[in-house]
Amino acid sequence: MAITRYTASADNTITNAFEANLVTRGTGSNMGYADSLEVFSIYGQESGSNGQSAELSRILIQFPVTQISADRTAGIIPASGSVSFFLKMYNAEHPFTLPQDFTLTVAPIARAWSEGTGLDMDEYKDLGVSNWLRSDSSTSWTVVGGDYLNYDNYDVVFPRGFENLELDVSEVVENWIKGSSGGEYDNYGFGIRLTGSQEAYFSSSAG
């Protein structure tokens, strides 16, 4: 069985986490050129008039579906129904404590976004697009933290916390290939975040 690998054409981590001063949030920060991607949820690092703080990060990642479609036309990959597409992402080892028994939601992103060239994943000093508040230089997300389709979502469980992500996303990729002109939706990639019951989110966390 032949395997064709497609690597991401764009990716980014977006966050509303606090900078080191625990006052300013990094909502405008961009990490599009960083060498890893992060999902986290931190609760109660700071307290104030709104109660305990909530800090989140999410992943945006997009793949070259135009190339996939061209390869199908050229006969490099089989027709729909005769091929499966898998999203594969690998755990990046680090010395910090890992959570266990958590669930990540993988959902198609609902609008175009720009990767950006930021690198700083510690102080959140590289500003730009996309970020927690904006999808590109002229457009805000409808909802802070990104706009996602509420269907064709997947939940992936990580019992031990350091597993790699491997997920059959054939349905979404086939819908991307059809696109809005074919009655489906266009390819803006996947958003990856902790499931709603595990994100320490409340409405004022955008600030």
CSV table of N, CA and C in Angstrom, one decimal, residues 1-11 37 59-64 68 84-92 104 106 154 156 158 162-170 173 176 190 192:
chain,number,residue,atom,x,y,z
A,1,MET,N,0.8,-1.2,0.0
A,1,MET,CA,0.0,0.0,0.0
A,1,MET,C,0.9,1.2,0.0
A,2,ALA,N,0.7,2.1,-1.0
A,2,ALA,CA,1.5,3.3,-1.1
A,2,ALA,C,1.0,4.4,-0.1
A,3,ILE,N,2.0,5.2,0.4
A,3,ILE,CA,1.7,6.3,1.3
A,3,ILE,C,2.3,7.5,0.7
A,4,THR,N,1.4,8.6,0.6
A,4,THR,CA,1.9,9.9,0.2
A,4,THR,C,1.8,10.8,1.4
A,5,ARG,N,2.8,11.5,1.7
A,5,ARG,CA,2.9,12.4,2.8
A,5,ARG,C,2.8,13.9,2.4
A,6,TYR,N,1.9,14.6,3.0
A,6,TYR,CA,1.8,16.0,2.8
A,6,TYR,C,2.1,16.7,4.1
A,7,THR,N,3.0,17.7,4.1
A,7,THR,CA,3.3,18.4,5.3
A,7,THR,C,2.5,19.7,5.3
A,8,ALA,N,2.4,20.3,6.5
A,8,ALA,CA,1.5,21.5,6.7
A,8,ALA,C,2.1,22.7,5.9
A,9,SER,N,1.2,23.4,5.3
A,9,SER,CA,1.6,24.6,4.6
A,9,SER,C,1.6,25.9,5.4
A,10,ALA,N,0.9,25.8,6.6
A,10,ALA,CA,0.9,26.9,7.5
A,10,ALA,C,0.5,26.4,8.9
A,11,ASP,N,1.1,26.9,10.0
A,11,ASP,CA,0.7,26.6,11.3
A,11,ASP,C,1.0,27.7,12.3
A,37,LEU,N,4.3,23.5,18.4
A,37,LEU,CA,3.0,24.0,18.5
A,37,LEU,C,2.5,23.6,19.9
A,59,ILE,N,-4.0,25.5,18.6
A,59,ILE,CA,-3.2,25.3,17.4
A,59,ILE,C,-4.1,25.6,16.2
A,60,LEU,N,-3.5,26.2,15.2
A,60,LEU,CA,-4.0,26.4,13.9
A,60,LEU,C,-3.1,25.6,12.9
A,61,ILE,N,-3.6,24.8,12.0
A,61,ILE,CA,-2.7,24.1,11.1
A,61,ILE,C,-3.4,23.8,9.8
A,62,GLN,N,-2.8,24.1,8.7
A,62,GLN,CA,-3.4,24.0,7.4
A,62,GLN,C,-2.5,23.1,6.4
A,63,PHE,N,-3.2,22.4,5.6
A,63,PHE,CA,-2.5,21.5,4.6
A,63,PHE,C,-2.8,21.9,3.2
A,64,PRO,N,-1.9,21.5,2.2
A,64,PRO,CA,-2.1,21.9,0.8
A,64,PRO,C,-3.1,21.1,0.1
A,68,ILE,N,-3.2,18.2,-3.1
A,68,ILE,CA,-3.8,16.9,-2.9
A,68,ILE,C,-4.8,16.6,-4.1
A,84,SER,N,-7.6,6.8,2.3
A,84,SER,CA,-7.8,7.5,3.6
A,84,SER,C,-6.8,8.5,3.9
A,85,PHE,N,-7.2,9.6,4.6
A,85,PHE,CA,-6.3,10.7,4.9
A,85,PHE,C,-6.2,10.7,6.5
A,86,PHE,N,-4.9,10.7,7.0
A,86,PHE,CA,-4.7,10.8,8.4
A,86,PHE,C,-4.0,12.0,8.8
A,87,LEU,N,-4.4,12.7,9.8
A,87,LEU,CA,-3.7,13.8,10.4
A,87,LEU,C,-2.7,13.2,11.5
A,88,LYS,N,-1.4,13.4,11.3
A,88,LYS,CA,-0.4,12.9,12.2
A,88,LYS,C,0.4,14.1,12.8
A,89,MET,N,0.4,14.2,14.1
A,89,MET,CA,1.2,15.2,14.8
A,89,MET,C,1.9,14.5,15.9
A,90,TYR,N,3.2,14.9,16.2
A,90,TYR,CA,4.0,14.2,17.1
A,90,TYR,C,4.3,15.0,18.4
A,91,ASN,N,4.3,14.3,19.5
A,91,ASN,CA,4.5,14.9,20.8
A,91,ASN,C,6.0,15.4,20.8
A,92,ALA,N,6.2,16.7,21.3
A,92,ALA,CA,7.5,17.2,21.4
A,92,ALA,C,7.9,17.1,22.9
A,104,LEU,N,-8.4,16.3,23.2
A,104,LEU,CA,-8.3,17.4,22.2
A,104,LEU,C,-9.4,17.3,21.2
A,106,VAL,N,-10.4,18.4,17.5
A,106,VAL,CA,-9.9,18.8,16.2
A,106,VAL,C,-11.1,19.2,15.3
A,154,TYR,N,-13.7,16.2,15.7
A,154,TYR,CA,-13.2,14.9,16.2
A,154,TYR,C,-12.7,15.2,17.6
A,156,VAL,N,-10.1,13.5,20.4
A,156,VAL,CA,-9.0,12.5,20.6
A,156,VAL,C,-8.5,12.5,22.0
A,158,PHE,N,-6.1,11.4,25.2
A,158,PHE,CA,-4.7,11.2,25.5
A,158,PHE,C,-4.6,10.7,26.9
A,162,PHE,N,1.5,11.9,26.6
A,162,PHE,CA,2.6,12.1,25.7
A,162,PHE,C,2.4,11.3,24.4
A,163,GLU,N,1.2,10.9,24.2
A,163,GLU,CA,0.9,10.2,22.9
A,163,GLU,C,1.0,11.1,21.7
A,164,ASN,N,1.4,10.5,20.5
A,164,ASN,CA,1.2,11.3,19.3
A,164,ASN,C,-0.2,11.3,18.9
A,165,LEU,N,-0.6,12.3,18.1
A,165,LEU,CA,-1.9,12.4,17.5
A,165,LEU,C,-2.0,11.7,16.2
A,166,GLU,N,-2.8,10.8,16.0
A,166,GLU,CA,-3.1,10.1,14.7
A,166,GLU,C,-4.6,9.9,14.5
A,167,LEU,N,-5.1,10.5,13.5
A,167,LEU,CA,-6.6,10.6,13.4
A,167,LEU,C,-7.0,10.5,11.9
A,168,ASP,N,-7.9,9.7,11.6
A,168,ASP,CA,-8.5,9.6,10.3
A,168,ASP,C,-9.4,10.8,10.0
A,169,VAL,N,-9.0,11.7,9.1
A,169,VAL,CA,-9.7,12.9,8.8
A,169,VAL,C,-10.2,12.9,7.3
A,170,SER,N,-10.4,11.7,6.8
A,170,SER,CA,-10.8,11.5,5.4
A,170,SER,C,-12.0,12.3,5.0
A,173,VAL,N,-11.1,16.0,4.6
A,173,VAL,CA,-10.3,16.3,3.4
A,173,VAL,C,-11.1,16.2,2.2
A,176,TRP,N,-13.0,19.3,1.8
A,176,TRP,CA,-12.2,20.4,1.4
A,176,TRP,C,-11.9,20.3,-0.1
A,190,PHE,N,-7.2,23.0,10.3
A,190,PHE,CA,-7.8,22.5,11.5
A,190,PHE,C,-7.4,23.4,12.7
A,192,ILE,N,-7.0,23.0,16.8
A,192,ILE,CA,-6.9,22.0,17.8
A,192,ILE,C,-6.8,22.6,19.1
